[in-house]
Amino acid sequence: MFSALYIIILIIAIYIFLILPRTFSIRDMSTYKNYYFAHRGLHKGEEIPENSLEAFSQAIENKYAIELDIQLTKDKEPVVFHDYSLKRVCGLDKMVYDLDYKEIQDLRLYNTDEKIPHLREVLELVNGKVPLLVELKMDTRDITLCGVVAPYLDEYRGYFCIESFNPLGLWWFRKNRPKIIRGQLSSDFVKDGEKGDKRLYFVLKHLLTNFLSRPDFIAYNYLYRRTPSFLLIKNLCKTPTFGWTIDSREVFEEVKKDFDIFIFENFRPE
């Protein structure tokens, strides 16, 4: 009986160790809580493309913070673009990492004059006017992106934090840029229809890699906000939470008590 009890206690202790976020020297995120974050900028279908300089300008003009995505080109330049494939937005059946930056610059977003921005261009445009939430897109163990992006962020003078689904990337920032606020992105990947290792998806869904990065915040798909690990971190550790992506006023009203900060699109949350 006692052996079984000890095993249960050990399992609970290991579980808590794995999911714990940062618990000491908690970061002040009050500035971020004063903003709503426009998902990929304040875009409007094909008229104002997502992750475009125009979408970011619109967000700034309307005093919204900005969520954006960064990935690398073939020649290791950081560009602001969400999909790994260029098909949906640019009509080209290739991956971002298949093309050099010069080739990327020849493409346009939908049927507009907007091009895929370089990270440098976005930072120069925003210039501290509103906070930034920078998603680092890395779907493998290759975290080269971190070392490329970090120097740009070092020079930026404005409020920003980073997030990623990839805990290895957050681990890199924990070790190499510990002062940068970092957040773990997560969801129920199986229910989302993602193809991949279900065991890995289970680990990521339940935030069992937090021991690597000890994130300052959790950004969670609002659909799965009742996931036990998320609730434990939110309610017991009082860790700041981002809810993504809120796409209607009805959803916003439903979940506004469940998160501290909100990433939105397709409506205005005022």
CSV table of N, CA and C in Angstrom, one decimal, residues 151-260:
chain,number,residue,atom,x,y,z
A,151,PRO,N,19.9,38.8,-32.7
A,151,PRO,CA,20.6,40.1,-32.9
A,151,PRO,C,19.6,41.2,-33.3
A,152,TYR,N,18.6,40.9,-34.1
A,152,TYR,CA,17.6,41.9,-34.4
A,152,TYR,C,16.9,42.4,-33.2
A,153,LEU,N,16.5,41.5,-32.4
A,153,LEU,CA,15.7,41.8,-31.2
A,153,LEU,C,16.6,42.5,-30.2
A,154,ASP,N,17.9,42.2,-30.1
A,154,ASP,CA,18.8,42.9,-29.2
A,154,ASP,C,18.8,44.4,-29.5
A,155,GLU,N,18.7,44.8,-30.8
A,155,GLU,CA,18.8,46.2,-31.2
A,155,GLU,C,17.4,46.9,-31.1
A,156,TYR,N,16.4,46.1,-30.9
A,156,TYR,CA,15.0,46.7,-31.0
A,156,TYR,C,14.7,47.5,-29.7
A,157,ARG,N,14.2,48.7,-29.7
A,157,ARG,CA,13.8,49.4,-28.6
A,157,ARG,C,12.3,49.6,-28.5
A,158,GLY,N,11.7,48.7,-27.9
A,158,GLY,CA,10.2,48.7,-27.7
A,158,GLY,C,9.9,47.4,-27.0
A,159,TYR,N,8.6,47.3,-26.6
A,159,TYR,CA,8.1,46.1,-25.9
A,159,TYR,C,7.9,45.0,-26.8
A,160,PHE,N,8.5,43.8,-26.5
A,160,PHE,CA,8.2,42.7,-27.3
A,160,PHE,C,8.4,41.4,-26.5
A,161,CYS,N,7.8,40.3,-26.9
A,161,CYS,CA,8.1,39.0,-26.3
A,161,CYS,C,8.0,38.0,-27.4
A,162,ILE,N,8.6,36.8,-27.1
A,162,ILE,CA,8.6,35.8,-28.1
A,162,ILE,C,7.8,34.6,-27.7
A,163,GLU,N,7.3,33.8,-28.6
A,163,GLU,CA,6.6,32.6,-28.4
A,163,GLU,C,6.9,31.5,-29.4
A,164,SER,N,6.7,30.3,-29.1
A,164,SER,CA,6.9,29.2,-30.1
A,164,SER,C,6.2,28.0,-29.7
A,165,PHE,N,5.8,27.2,-30.7
A,165,PHE,CA,5.4,25.8,-30.3
A,165,PHE,C,6.6,24.9,-30.0
A,166,ASN,N,7.7,25.3,-30.5
A,166,ASN,CA,8.9,24.5,-30.3
A,166,ASN,C,9.6,24.8,-29.0
A,167,PRO,N,9.6,23.9,-28.1
A,167,PRO,CA,10.2,24.1,-26.8
A,167,PRO,C,11.8,24.2,-26.9
A,168,LEU,N,12.4,23.6,-27.9
A,168,LEU,CA,13.8,23.7,-28.0
A,168,LEU,C,14.2,25.2,-28.4
A,169,GLY,N,13.4,25.9,-29.1
A,169,GLY,CA,13.7,27.3,-29.4
A,169,GLY,C,13.6,28.1,-28.2
A,170,LEU,N,12.6,27.9,-27.3
A,170,LEU,CA,12.5,28.6,-26.1
A,170,LEU,C,13.6,28.3,-25.2
A,171,TRP,N,14.0,27.0,-25.2
A,171,TRP,CA,15.2,26.7,-24.4
A,171,TRP,C,16.4,27.4,-24.8
A,172,TRP,N,16.6,27.6,-26.1
A,172,TRP,CA,17.7,28.4,-26.6
A,172,TRP,C,17.7,29.8,-26.1
A,173,PHE,N,16.5,30.4,-26.1
A,173,PHE,CA,16.4,31.8,-25.6
A,173,PHE,C,16.6,31.8,-24.1
A,174,ARG,N,16.2,30.8,-23.4
A,174,ARG,CA,16.4,30.8,-21.9
A,174,ARG,C,17.9,30.8,-21.6
A,175,LYS,N,18.7,30.1,-22.4
A,175,LYS,CA,20.1,29.9,-22.2
A,175,LYS,C,20.9,31.1,-22.7
A,176,ASN,N,20.5,31.7,-23.9
A,176,ASN,CA,21.3,32.7,-24.5
A,176,ASN,C,20.7,34.1,-24.4
A,177,ARG,N,19.4,34.3,-24.2
A,177,ARG,CA,18.9,35.6,-24.0
A,177,ARG,C,17.8,35.5,-22.9
A,178,PRO,N,18.3,35.3,-21.7
A,178,PRO,CA,17.4,35.0,-20.5
A,178,PRO,C,16.5,36.2,-20.2
A,179,LYS,N,16.9,37.4,-20.6
A,179,LYS,CA,16.1,38.6,-20.3
A,179,LYS,C,14.9,38.7,-21.2
A,180,ILE,N,14.8,38.1,-22.3
A,180,ILE,CA,13.7,38.2,-23.2
A,180,ILE,C,12.5,37.3,-22.7
A,181,ILE,N,11.4,37.9,-22.6
A,181,ILE,CA,10.2,37.3,-22.1
A,181,ILE,C,9.8,36.2,-23.2
A,182,ARG,N,9.5,35.0,-22.7
A,182,ARG,CA,9.3,33.9,-23.7
A,182,ARG,C,8.0,33.1,-23.3
A,183,GLY,N,7.3,32.6,-24.3
A,183,GLY,CA,6.0,31.9,-24.0
A,183,GLY,C,5.9,30.7,-24.8
A,184,GLN,N,5.3,29.7,-24.1
A,184,GLN,CA,5.0,28.4,-24.8
A,184,GLN,C,3.7,28.4,-25.5
A,185,LEU,N,3.7,28.2,-26.8
A,185,LEU,CA,2.4,28.0,-27.5
A,185,LEU,C,2.0,26.6,-27.5
A,186,SER,N,0.7,26.3,-27.4
A,186,SER,CA,0.2,25.0,-27.4
A,186,SER,C,-1.3,24.9,-27.8
A,187,SER,N,-1.7,23.6,-28.1
A,187,SER,CA,-3.0,23.3,-28.5
A,187,SER,C,-3.2,21.8,-28.4
A,188,ASP,N,-4.4,21.3,-28.8
A,188,ASP,CA,-4.6,19.9,-28.9
A,188,ASP,C,-4.4,19.6,-30.4
A,189,PHE,N,-3.2,19.2,-30.7
A,189,PHE,CA,-2.8,19.0,-32.1
A,189,PHE,C,-3.5,17.9,-32.8
A,190,VAL,N,-3.8,16.9,-32.0
A,190,VAL,CA,-4.6,15.7,-32.6
A,190,VAL,C,-6.0,16.2,-33.1
A,191,LYS,N,-6.7,16.9,-32.2
A,191,LYS,CA,-8.0,17.4,-32.5
A,191,LYS,C,-7.9,18.5,-33.6
A,192,ASP,N,-6.8,19.2,-33.7
A,192,ASP,CA,-6.6,20.2,-34.8
A,192,ASP,C,-6.4,19.5,-36.1
A,193,GLY,N,-6.2,18.2,-36.1
A,193,GLY,CA,-5.9,17.5,-37.4
A,193,GLY,C,-4.5,17.5,-37.8
A,194,GLU,N,-3.6,17.8,-37.0
A,194,GLU,CA,-2.2,17.8,-37.4
A,194,GLU,C,-1.6,16.4,-37.6
A,195,LYS,N,-0.8,16.2,-38.6
A,195,LYS,CA,-0.3,14.9,-38.9
A,195,LYS,C,1.1,14.9,-38.2
A,196,GLY,N,1.4,13.8,-37.4
A,196,GLY,CA,2.6,13.7,-36.8
A,196,GLY,C,2.6,12.7,-35.6
A,197,ASP,N,3.6,12.7,-34.8
A,197,ASP,CA,3.7,11.8,-33.7
A,197,ASP,C,2.7,12.1,-32.6
A,198,LYS,N,1.7,11.3,-32.3
A,198,LYS,CA,0.7,11.5,-31.3
A,198,LYS,C,1.3,11.6,-29.9
A,199,ARG,N,2.4,10.8,-29.7
A,199,ARG,CA,3.0,10.9,-28.4
A,199,ARG,C,3.6,12.2,-28.1
A,200,LEU,N,4.3,12.8,-29.1
A,200,LEU,CA,4.9,14.1,-29.0
A,200,LEU,C,3.8,15.1,-28.8
A,201,TYR,N,2.7,15.0,-29.6
A,201,TYR,CA,1.6,15.9,-29.5
A,201,TYR,C,0.9,15.9,-28.1
A,202,PHE,N,0.9,14.7,-27.5
A,202,PHE,CA,0.4,14.6,-26.1
A,202,PHE,C,1.3,15.4,-25.1
A,203,VAL,N,2.6,15.2,-25.3
A,203,VAL,CA,3.5,15.9,-24.4
A,203,VAL,C,3.4,17.4,-24.6
A,204,LEU,N,3.3,17.9,-25.8
A,204,LEU,CA,3.2,19.3,-26.0
A,204,LEU,C,1.9,19.9,-25.6
A,205,LYS,N,0.8,19.2,-25.8
A,205,LYS,CA,-0.5,19.6,-25.3
A,205,LYS,C,-0.6,19.8,-23.8
A,206,HIS,N,0.1,18.9,-23.1
A,206,HIS,CA,0.0,18.9,-21.6
A,206,HIS,C,1.2,19.7,-21.1
A,207,LEU,N,1.9,20.4,-21.9
A,207,LEU,CA,3.0,21.3,-21.5
A,207,LEU,C,4.1,20.6,-20.6
A,208,LEU,N,4.4,19.4,-21.0
A,208,LEU,CA,5.3,18.6,-20.3
A,208,LEU,C,6.8,18.9,-20.6
A,209,THR,N,7.0,19.9,-21.5
A,209,THR,CA,8.3,20.3,-21.9
A,209,THR,C,8.7,21.7,-21.2
A,210,ASN,N,7.8,22.1,-20.3
A,210,ASN,CA,8.1,23.4,-19.7
A,210,ASN,C,9.4,23.4,-18.9
A,211,PHE,N,9.9,22.2,-18.5
A,211,PHE,CA,11.1,22.2,-17.7
A,211,PHE,C,12.3,22.6,-18.5
A,212,LEU,N,12.2,22.5,-19.9
A,212,LEU,CA,13.2,23.0,-20.7
A,212,LEU,C,13.3,24.5,-20.8
A,213,SER,N,12.2,25.2,-20.9
A,213,SER,CA,12.2,26.6,-21.1
A,213,SER,C,11.7,27.5,-20.0
A,214,ARG,N,11.0,26.8,-19.0
A,214,ARG,CA,10.4,27.6,-17.9
A,214,ARG,C,9.8,28.9,-18.4
A,215,PRO,N,8.8,28.8,-19.3
A,215,PRO,CA,8.2,30.0,-19.9
A,215,PRO,C,7.6,31.0,-19.0
A,216,ASP,N,7.6,32.2,-19.4
A,216,ASP,CA,7.0,33.3,-18.6
A,216,ASP,C,5.5,33.4,-18.8
A,217,PHE,N,5.0,32.9,-19.9
A,217,PHE,CA,3.6,32.9,-20.2
A,217,PHE,C,3.3,31.7,-21.0
A,218,ILE,N,2.0,31.4,-21.1
A,218,ILE,CA,1.4,30.3,-21.9
A,218,ILE,C,0.5,30.9,-22.9
A,219,ALA,N,0.6,30.6,-24.2
A,219,ALA,CA,-0.3,31.0,-25.2
A,219,ALA,C,-1.1,29.7,-25.7
A,220,TYR,N,-2.4,29.6,-25.4
A,220,TYR,CA,-3.1,28.4,-25.6
A,220,TYR,C,-4.3,28.6,-26.5
A,221,ASN,N,-4.6,27.6,-27.3
A,221,ASN,CA,-5.7,27.6,-28.2
A,221,ASN,C,-7.0,27.7,-27.3
A,222,TYR,N,-7.8,28.7,-27.4
A,222,TYR,CA,-8.9,28.9,-26.5
A,222,TYR,C,-9.9,27.7,-26.5
A,223,LEU,N,-9.9,26.9,-27.6
A,223,LEU,CA,-10.8,25.8,-27.7
A,223,LEU,C,-10.5,24.7,-26.6
A,224,TYR,N,-9.3,24.7,-26.2
A,224,TYR,CA,-8.9,23.6,-25.3
A,224,TYR,C,-8.4,24.2,-23.9
A,225,ARG,N,-9.1,25.3,-23.5
A,225,ARG,CA,-8.7,26.0,-22.3
A,225,ARG,C,-9.0,25.2,-21.0
A,226,ARG,N,-9.7,24.0,-21.1
A,226,ARG,CA,-10.0,23.2,-20.0
A,226,ARG,C,-9.0,22.1,-19.8
A,227,THR,N,-7.9,22.1,-20.6
A,227,THR,CA,-6.9,21.1,-20.4
A,227,THR,C,-6.3,21.2,-19.0
A,228,PRO,N,-6.1,20.1,-18.3
A,228,PRO,CA,-5.7,20.2,-16.9
A,228,PRO,C,-4.4,20.9,-16.7
A,229,SER,N,-3.4,20.6,-17.5
A,229,SER,CA,-2.1,21.3,-17.2
A,229,SER,C,-2.2,22.8,-17.4
A,230,PHE,N,-2.9,23.2,-18.4
A,230,PHE,CA,-3.1,24.7,-18.6
A,230,PHE,C,-3.8,25.3,-17.4
A,231,LEU,N,-4.8,24.7,-16.9
A,231,LEU,CA,-5.6,25.2,-15.8
A,231,LEU,C,-4.7,25.3,-14.5
A,232,LEU,N,-3.9,24.2,-14.3
A,232,LEU,CA,-3.0,24.2,-13.1
A,232,LEU,C,-2.0,25.4,-13.2
A,233,ILE,N,-1.4,25.6,-14.3
A,233,ILE,CA,-0.4,26.6,-14.5
A,233,ILE,C,-1.1,28.0,-14.3
A,234,LYS,N,-2.3,28.1,-14.9
A,234,LYS,CA,-3.0,29.4,-14.9
A,234,LYS,C,-3.4,29.8,-13.5
A,235,ASN,N,-4.1,28.8,-12.8
A,235,ASN,CA,-4.7,29.1,-11.5
A,235,ASN,C,-3.8,28.9,-10.3
A,236,LEU,N,-2.9,28.0,-10.3
A,236,LEU,CA,-2.0,27.8,-9.2
A,236,LEU,C,-0.8,28.6,-9.3
A,237,CYS,N,-0.2,28.6,-10.5
A,237,CYS,CA,1.1,29.4,-10.6
A,237,CYS,C,0.8,30.9,-11.0
A,238,LYS,N,-0.4,31.2,-11.3
A,238,LYS,CA,-0.7,32.6,-11.7
A,238,LYS,C,0.1,33.1,-12.9
A,239,THR,N,0.4,32.1,-13.8
A,239,THR,CA,1.2,32.5,-14.9
A,239,THR,C,0.3,33.2,-16.0
A,240,PRO,N,0.8,34.3,-16.5
A,240,PRO,CA,0.0,35.0,-17.5
A,240,PRO,C,-0.3,34.1,-18.7
A,241,THR,N,-1.5,34.4,-19.3
A,241,THR,CA,-2.0,33.5,-20.4
A,241,THR,C,-2.5,34.4,-21.6
A,242,PHE,N,-2.1,33.9,-22.8
A,242,PHE,CA,-2.7,34.5,-24.0
A,242,PHE,C,-3.7,33.5,-24.5
A,243,GLY,N,-4.8,33.9,-25.0
A,243,GLY,CA,-5.8,33.1,-25.7
A,243,GLY,C,-5.8,33.4,-27.2
A,244,TRP,N,-5.6,32.3,-27.9
A,244,TRP,CA,-5.6,32.5,-29.4
A,244,TRP,C,-6.5,31.5,-30.1
A,245,THR,N,-6.9,31.7,-31.3
A,245,THR,CA,-7.1,33.1,-31.9
A,245,THR,C,-8.6,33.3,-31.8
A,246,ILE,N,-9.0,34.4,-31.1
A,246,ILE,CA,-10.4,34.8,-30.9
A,246,ILE,C,-10.9,35.4,-32.1
A,247,ASP,N,-11.9,34.8,-32.8
A,247,ASP,CA,-12.3,35.3,-34.1
A,247,ASP,C,-13.7,35.8,-34.2
A,248,SER,N,-14.3,36.1,-33.0
A,248,SER,CA,-15.7,36.7,-33.1
A,248,SER,C,-16.0,37.3,-31.7
A,249,ARG,N,-16.9,38.3,-31.7
A,249,ARG,CA,-17.3,38.9,-30.4
A,249,ARG,C,-17.9,37.8,-29.5
A,250,GLU,N,-18.7,36.9,-30.1
A,250,GLU,CA,-19.3,35.9,-29.3
A,250,GLU,C,-18.3,35.0,-28.6
A,251,VAL,N,-17.3,34.6,-29.3
A,251,VAL,CA,-16.2,33.8,-28.6
A,251,VAL,C,-15.5,34.6,-27.6
A,252,PHE,N,-15.2,35.9,-27.9
A,252,PHE,CA,-14.6,36.8,-26.9
A,252,PHE,C,-15.3,36.9,-25.6
A,253,GLU,N,-16.6,37.1,-25.7
A,253,GLU,CA,-17.5,37.1,-24.5
A,253,GLU,C,-17.4,35.8,-23.7
A,254,GLU,N,-17.3,34.7,-24.5
A,254,GLU,CA,-17.3,33.4,-23.8
A,254,GLU,C,-16.0,33.1,-23.1
A,255,VAL,N,-14.9,33.6,-23.6
A,255,VAL,CA,-13.6,33.2,-23.0
A,255,VAL,C,-12.9,34.3,-22.3
A,256,LYS,N,-13.5,35.5,-22.2
A,256,LYS,CA,-12.7,36.7,-21.7
A,256,LYS,C,-12.3,36.5,-20.2
A,257,LYS,N,-12.9,35.6,-19.5
A,257,LYS,CA,-12.6,35.4,-18.1
A,257,LYS,C,-11.5,34.3,-18.0
A,258,ASP,N,-11.2,33.6,-19.1
A,258,ASP,CA,-10.3,32.5,-19.1
A,258,ASP,C,-8.8,32.8,-19.4
A,259,PHE,N,-8.6,34.0,-19.9
A,259,PHE,CA,-7.2,34.4,-20.3
A,259,PHE,C,-7.0,35.8,-19.8
A,260,ASP,N,-5.7,36.2,-19.8
A,260,ASP,CA,-5.3,37.5,-19.4
A,260,ASP,C,-5.1,38.4,-20.6
